[in-house]
Amino acid sequence: MRPRNIALVLAVVGGLGYLGLSYLFFEMPQSVSAAEDCGFLPGEFVGAGRLTYERGQAWWVSFQRKEEAYVALSVAAALAFVGFALATGRRNGAGATTGAALGGGVLAVSALCVSCLAPVLSVVGLGVAGSLLAGVPKWLILINTLLLTGWGMLALSRRRNTACPLPARRGTSLKTS
């Protein structure tokens, strides 16, 4: 499979995976303050664990109001970049591939630190990243992720195209008669 196809598949899997996990782990807020943290208005909270919405509707309202689509796209772009870097690894060398894949992973984790999916990430073990990114708008994190991954894919593509030709793999050589 071509590196760009691998990147596209991983982007779709990453985005849909984030969407699915966000829905799976969504909990109905139990208090007015918890409801406000999830993006609900005080008038939409009618009692302990009770909103004017059903669970599916409440998740979608929270997802939209908390701008989680930006995080889903950031995670998708970062995973696509990791896949692209690993797919071009043989041509680019181990050092460049490892560094690029690690950088993509850092971008994905930093996007998750400000998401509603894993708010405990910013408390457990990632306090520095979570506190640094807490006030940054999610759309700005998406733009940053797209710029960095786009530049990285361009750099890896250029490096891959200018690399020395690789020897043929075993069993793929053409027989001459």
PDB file of C-alpha atoms in Angstrom:
ATOM      1  CA  MET A   1       0.000   0.000   0.000  1.00  0.00           C
ATOM      2  CA  ARG A   2       1.322   3.446  -0.845  1.00  0.00           C
ATOM      3  CA  PRO A   3       2.330   5.761   2.034  1.00  0.00           C
ATOM      4  CA  ARG A   4      -0.364   8.313   1.198  1.00  0.00           C
ATOM      5  CA  ASN A   5      -3.044   5.636   1.190  1.00  0.00           C
ATOM      6  CA  ILE A   6      -1.833   4.402   4.567  1.00  0.00           C
ATOM      7  CA  ALA A   7      -1.978   7.980   5.857  1.00  0.00           C
ATOM      8  CA  LEU A   8      -5.524   8.416   4.537  1.00  0.00           C
ATOM      9  CA  VAL A   9      -6.716   5.166   6.127  1.00  0.00           C
ATOM     10  CA  LEU A  10      -5.163   6.096   9.480  1.00  0.00           C
ATOM     11  CA  ALA A  11      -6.690   9.581   9.318  1.00  0.00           C
ATOM     12  CA  VAL A  12     -10.166   8.114   8.835  1.00  0.00           C
ATOM     13  CA  VAL A  13      -9.604   5.494  11.549  1.00  0.00           C
ATOM     14  CA  GLY A  14      -8.226   8.132  13.943  1.00  0.00           C
ATOM     15  CA  GLY A  15     -11.057  10.605  13.382  1.00  0.00           C
ATOM     16  CA  LEU A  16     -13.829   8.026  13.575  1.00  0.00           C
ATOM     17  CA  GLY A  17     -12.126   6.316  16.503  1.00  0.00           C
ATOM     18  CA  TYR A  18     -12.023   9.579  18.436  1.00  0.00           C
ATOM     19  CA  LEU A  19     -15.683  10.188  17.609  1.00  0.00           C
ATOM     20  CA  GLY A  20     -16.642   6.692  18.779  1.00  0.00           C
ATOM     21  CA  LEU A  21     -14.594   6.841  21.972  1.00  0.00           C
ATOM     22  CA  SER A  22     -15.988  10.265  22.758  1.00  0.00           C
ATOM     23  CA  TYR A  23     -19.520   8.882  22.508  1.00  0.00           C
ATOM     24  CA  LEU A  24     -18.646   5.725  24.444  1.00  0.00           C
ATOM     25  CA  PHE A  25     -17.059   7.573  27.373  1.00  0.00           C
ATOM     26  CA  PHE A  26     -19.578  10.417  27.558  1.00  0.00           C
ATOM     27  CA  GLU A  27     -21.247  10.605  30.962  1.00  0.00           C
ATOM     28  CA  MET A  28     -24.319  12.618  31.777  1.00  0.00           C
ATOM     29  CA  PRO A  29     -23.349  15.418  34.169  1.00  0.00           C
ATOM     30  CA  GLN A  30     -24.509  14.973  37.758  1.00  0.00           C
ATOM     31  CA  SER A  31     -24.466  18.635  38.825  1.00  0.00           C
ATOM     32  CA  VAL A  32     -24.987  22.080  37.362  1.00  0.00           C
ATOM     33  CA  SER A  33     -21.247  22.836  37.461  1.00  0.00           C
ATOM     34  CA  ALA A  34     -20.446  19.548  35.708  1.00  0.00           C
ATOM     35  CA  ALA A  35     -23.092  20.358  33.095  1.00  0.00           C
ATOM     36  CA  GLU A  36     -21.535  23.767  32.497  1.00  0.00           C
ATOM     37  CA  ASP A  37     -18.101  22.127  32.122  1.00  0.00           C
ATOM     38  CA  CYS A  38     -19.577  19.917  29.398  1.00  0.00           C
ATOM     39  CA  GLY A  39     -20.932  22.951  27.551  1.00  0.00           C
ATOM     40  CA  PHE A  40     -24.524  22.883  28.751  1.00  0.00           C
ATOM     41  CA  LEU A  41     -26.463  25.903  29.907  1.00  0.00           C
ATOM     42  CA  PRO A  42     -27.867  26.000  33.458  1.00  0.00           C
ATOM     43  CA  GLY A  43     -31.426  25.920  32.091  1.00  0.00           C
ATOM     44  CA  GLU A  44     -30.748  22.649  30.281  1.00  0.00           C
ATOM     45  CA  PHE A  45     -29.927  20.850  33.541  1.00  0.00           C
ATOM     46  CA  VAL A  46     -33.117  19.766  35.313  1.00  0.00           C
ATOM     47  CA  GLY A  47     -31.819  17.508  38.098  1.00  0.00           C
ATOM     48  CA  ALA A  48     -29.156  15.045  39.241  1.00  0.00           C
ATOM     49  CA  GLY A  49     -28.005  13.402  36.034  1.00  0.00           C
ATOM     50  CA  ARG A  50     -30.954  14.830  34.158  1.00  0.00           C
ATOM     51  CA  LEU A  51     -30.720  17.067  31.143  1.00  0.00           C
ATOM     52  CA  THR A  52     -33.396  18.154  28.746  1.00  0.00           C
ATOM     53  CA  TYR A  53     -31.658  15.880  26.213  1.00  0.00           C
ATOM     54  CA  GLU A  54     -31.345  12.142  25.850  1.00  0.00           C
ATOM     55  CA  ARG A  55     -27.817  10.716  26.185  1.00  0.00           C
ATOM     56  CA  GLY A  56     -27.085  10.681  22.425  1.00  0.00           C
ATOM     57  CA  GLN A  57     -28.394  14.197  21.950  1.00  0.00           C
ATOM     58  CA  ALA A  58     -26.553  15.409  25.050  1.00  0.00           C
ATOM     59  CA  TRP A  59     -23.294  13.957  23.731  1.00  0.00           C
ATOM     60  CA  TRP A  60     -23.741  15.656  20.359  1.00  0.00           C
ATOM     61  CA  VAL A  61     -24.586  19.017  21.954  1.00  0.00           C
ATOM     62  CA  SER A  62     -21.540  18.762  24.220  1.00  0.00           C
ATOM     63  CA  PHE A  63     -19.338  17.621  21.315  1.00  0.00           C
ATOM     64  CA  GLN A  64     -20.340  20.654  19.263  1.00  0.00           C
ATOM     65  CA  ARG A  65     -20.203  23.222  22.038  1.00  0.00           C
ATOM     66  CA  LYS A  66     -16.820  22.037  23.336  1.00  0.00           C
ATOM     67  CA  GLU A  67     -15.468  22.103  19.748  1.00  0.00           C
ATOM     68  CA  GLU A  68     -14.300  18.504  19.930  1.00  0.00           C
ATOM     69  CA  ALA A  69     -14.359  18.206  16.123  1.00  0.00           C
ATOM     70  CA  TYR A  70     -11.113  20.196  16.073  1.00  0.00           C
ATOM     71  CA  VAL A  71      -9.514  17.663  18.406  1.00  0.00           C
ATOM     72  CA  ALA A  72     -10.802  14.753  16.289  1.00  0.00           C
ATOM     73  CA  LEU A  73      -9.264  16.315  13.180  1.00  0.00           C
ATOM     74  CA  SER A  74      -6.002  17.005  15.035  1.00  0.00           C
ATOM     75  CA  VAL A  75      -5.761  13.386  16.163  1.00  0.00           C
ATOM     76  CA  ALA A  76      -6.607  12.202  12.640  1.00  0.00           C
ATOM     77  CA  ALA A  77      -3.876  14.379  11.099  1.00  0.00           C
ATOM     78  CA  ALA A  78      -1.300  13.288  13.666  1.00  0.00           C
ATOM     79  CA  LEU A  79      -2.065   9.578  13.167  1.00  0.00           C
ATOM     80  CA  ALA A  80      -1.964  10.021   9.395  1.00  0.00           C
ATOM     81  CA  PHE A  81       1.475  11.561   9.732  1.00  0.00           C
ATOM     82  CA  VAL A  82       2.717   8.734  11.948  1.00  0.00           C
ATOM     83  CA  GLY A  83       1.486   6.209   9.385  1.00  0.00           C
ATOM     84  CA  PHE A  84       3.087   8.127   6.531  1.00  0.00           C
ATOM     85  CA  ALA A  85       6.389   8.379   8.390  1.00  0.00           C
ATOM     86  CA  LEU A  86       6.441   4.658   9.183  1.00  0.00           C
ATOM     87  CA  ALA A  87       5.451   3.730   5.623  1.00  0.00           C
ATOM     88  CA  THR A  88       8.325   5.760   4.178  1.00  0.00           C
ATOM     89  CA  GLY A  89      10.758   4.512   6.815  1.00  0.00           C
ATOM     90  CA  ARG A  90      12.745   2.147   4.649  1.00  0.00           C
ATOM     91  CA  ARG A  91      13.683   4.942   2.274  1.00  0.00           C
ATOM     92  CA  ASN A  92      14.185   7.686   4.846  1.00  0.00           C
ATOM     93  CA  GLY A  93      16.254   5.758   7.351  1.00  0.00           C
ATOM     94  CA  ALA A  94      15.571   4.762  10.916  1.00  0.00           C
ATOM     95  CA  GLY A  95      16.523   8.088  12.528  1.00  0.00           C
ATOM     96  CA  ALA A  96      14.241  10.254  10.415  1.00  0.00           C
ATOM     97  CA  THR A  97      11.396   7.755  10.642  1.00  0.00           C
ATOM     98  CA  THR A  98      11.631   7.392  14.400  1.00  0.00           C
ATOM     99  CA  GLY A  99      11.812  11.139  14.952  1.00  0.00           C
ATOM    100  CA  ALA A 100       8.877  11.828  12.648  1.00  0.00           C
ATOM    101  CA  ALA A 101       6.702   9.105  14.173  1.00  0.00           C
ATOM    102  CA  LEU A 102       7.554  10.309  17.681  1.00  0.00           C
ATOM    103  CA  GLY A 103       6.706  13.892  16.719  1.00  0.00           C
ATOM    104  CA  GLY A 104       3.335  12.797  15.330  1.00  0.00           C
ATOM    105  CA  GLY A 105       2.639  10.895  18.535  1.00  0.00           C
ATOM    106  CA  VAL A 106       3.456  13.978  20.613  1.00  0.00           C
ATOM    107  CA  LEU A 107       1.028  16.021  18.502  1.00  0.00           C
ATOM    108  CA  ALA A 108      -1.725  13.442  19.034  1.00  0.00           C
ATOM    109  CA  VAL A 109      -1.172  13.301  22.802  1.00  0.00           C
ATOM    110  CA  SER A 110      -1.091  17.093  23.097  1.00  0.00           C
ATOM    111  CA  ALA A 111      -4.408  17.312  21.254  1.00  0.00           C
ATOM    112  CA  LEU A 112      -5.881  14.719  23.622  1.00  0.00           C
ATOM    113  CA  CYS A 113      -4.687  16.722  26.648  1.00  0.00           C
ATOM    114  CA  VAL A 114      -7.162  19.510  25.879  1.00  0.00           C
ATOM    115  CA  SER A 115     -10.014  17.256  24.809  1.00  0.00           C
ATOM    116  CA  CYS A 116     -13.072  16.245  26.776  1.00  0.00           C
ATOM    117  CA  LEU A 117     -12.328  12.587  26.024  1.00  0.00           C
ATOM    118  CA  ALA A 118      -9.397  12.312  28.384  1.00  0.00           C
ATOM    119  CA  PRO A 119      -9.392  15.212  30.830  1.00  0.00           C
ATOM    120  CA  VAL A 120      -7.456  13.093  33.324  1.00  0.00           C
ATOM    121  CA  LEU A 121      -4.476  13.024  30.943  1.00  0.00           C
ATOM    122  CA  SER A 122      -3.650  16.571  31.928  1.00  0.00           C
ATOM    123  CA  VAL A 123      -3.647  15.547  35.604  1.00  0.00           C
ATOM    124  CA  VAL A 124      -2.016  12.118  35.507  1.00  0.00           C
ATOM    125  CA  GLY A 125       1.531  12.250  34.182  1.00  0.00           C
ATOM    126  CA  LEU A 126       0.985  15.001  31.632  1.00  0.00           C
ATOM    127  CA  GLY A 127       0.421  17.939  33.948  1.00  0.00           C
ATOM    128  CA  VAL A 128       2.903  20.152  32.146  1.00  0.00           C
ATOM    129  CA  ALA A 129       1.450  19.611  28.662  1.00  0.00           C
ATOM    130  CA  GLY A 130      -2.118  19.856  29.934  1.00  0.00           C
ATOM    131  CA  SER A 131      -1.528  23.079  31.837  1.00  0.00           C
ATOM    132  CA  LEU A 132       0.409  24.666  28.965  1.00  0.00           C
ATOM    133  CA  LEU A 133      -2.312  23.852  26.452  1.00  0.00           C
ATOM    134  CA  ALA A 134      -5.300  24.525  28.709  1.00  0.00           C
ATOM    135  CA  GLY A 135      -5.936  28.058  27.432  1.00  0.00           C
ATOM    136  CA  VAL A 136      -5.078  27.415  23.777  1.00  0.00           C
ATOM    137  CA  PRO A 137      -8.144  27.326  21.482  1.00  0.00           C
ATOM    138  CA  LYS A 138      -8.758  23.947  19.890  1.00  0.00           C
ATOM    139  CA  TRP A 139      -8.918  25.440  16.401  1.00  0.00           C
ATOM    140  CA  LEU A 140      -5.409  26.828  16.888  1.00  0.00           C
ATOM    141  CA  ILE A 141      -4.144  23.383  17.909  1.00  0.00           C
ATOM    142  CA  LEU A 142      -5.700  21.994  14.706  1.00  0.00           C
ATOM    143  CA  ILE A 143      -3.983  24.632  12.554  1.00  0.00           C
ATOM    144  CA  ASN A 144      -0.675  23.939  14.292  1.00  0.00           C
ATOM    145  CA  THR A 145      -1.092  20.189  13.789  1.00  0.00           C
ATOM    146  CA  LEU A 146      -1.958  20.611  10.107  1.00  0.00           C
ATOM    147  CA  LEU A 147       1.009  22.907   9.504  1.00  0.00           C
ATOM    148  CA  LEU A 148       3.476  20.630  11.276  1.00  0.00           C
ATOM    149  CA  THR A 149       2.204  17.398   9.749  1.00  0.00           C
ATOM    150  CA  GLY A 150       1.937  18.944   6.279  1.00  0.00           C
ATOM    151  CA  TRP A 151       5.487  20.229   6.474  1.00  0.00           C
ATOM    152  CA  GLY A 152       6.677  16.895   7.838  1.00  0.00           C
ATOM    153  CA  MET A 153       4.996  14.930   5.044  1.00  0.00           C
ATOM    154  CA  LEU A 154       6.521  17.276   2.477  1.00  0.00           C
ATOM    155  CA  ALA A 155       9.982  16.893   4.010  1.00  0.00           C
ATOM    156  CA  LEU A 156       9.699  13.098   4.180  1.00  0.00           C
ATOM    157  CA  SER A 157       8.395  12.951   0.595  1.00  0.00           C
ATOM    158  CA  ARG A 158      11.290  15.031  -0.712  1.00  0.00           C
ATOM    159  CA  ARG A 159      13.791  13.022   1.265  1.00  0.00           C
ATOM    160  CA  ARG A 160      12.239   9.794   0.007  1.00  0.00           C
ATOM    161  CA  ASN A 161      12.345  10.929  -3.618  1.00  0.00           C
ATOM    162  CA  THR A 162      15.998  11.994  -3.465  1.00  0.00           C
ATOM    163  CA  ALA A 163      17.244   8.929  -1.596  1.00  0.00           C
ATOM    164  CA  CYS A 164      19.481   6.417  -3.316  1.00  0.00           C
ATOM    165  CA  PRO A 165      17.642   3.569  -5.003  1.00  0.00           C
ATOM    166  CA  LEU A 166      17.107   0.547  -2.822  1.00  0.00           C
ATOM    167  CA  PRO A 167      18.291  -2.888  -3.860  1.00  0.00           C
ATOM    168  CA  ALA A 168      15.576  -5.255  -5.006  1.00  0.00           C
ATOM    169  CA  ARG A 169      13.983  -7.377  -2.326  1.00  0.00           C
ATOM    170  CA  ARG A 170      14.545 -11.116  -2.321  1.00  0.00           C
ATOM    171  CA  GLY A 171      12.155 -12.992  -4.515  1.00  0.00           C
ATOM    172  CA  THR A 172      11.185  -9.947  -6.549  1.00  0.00           C
ATOM    173  CA  SER A 173      14.063  -9.887  -9.004  1.00  0.00           C
ATOM    174  CA  LEU A 174      13.188 -10.395 -12.660  1.00  0.00           C
ATOM    175  CA  LYS A 175      14.532 -13.501 -14.342  1.00  0.00           C
ATOM    176  CA  THR A 176      16.167 -12.949 -17.693  1.00  0.00           C
ATOM    177  CA  SER A 177      16.058 -15.634 -20.331  1.00  0.00           C
TER     178      SER A 177
END
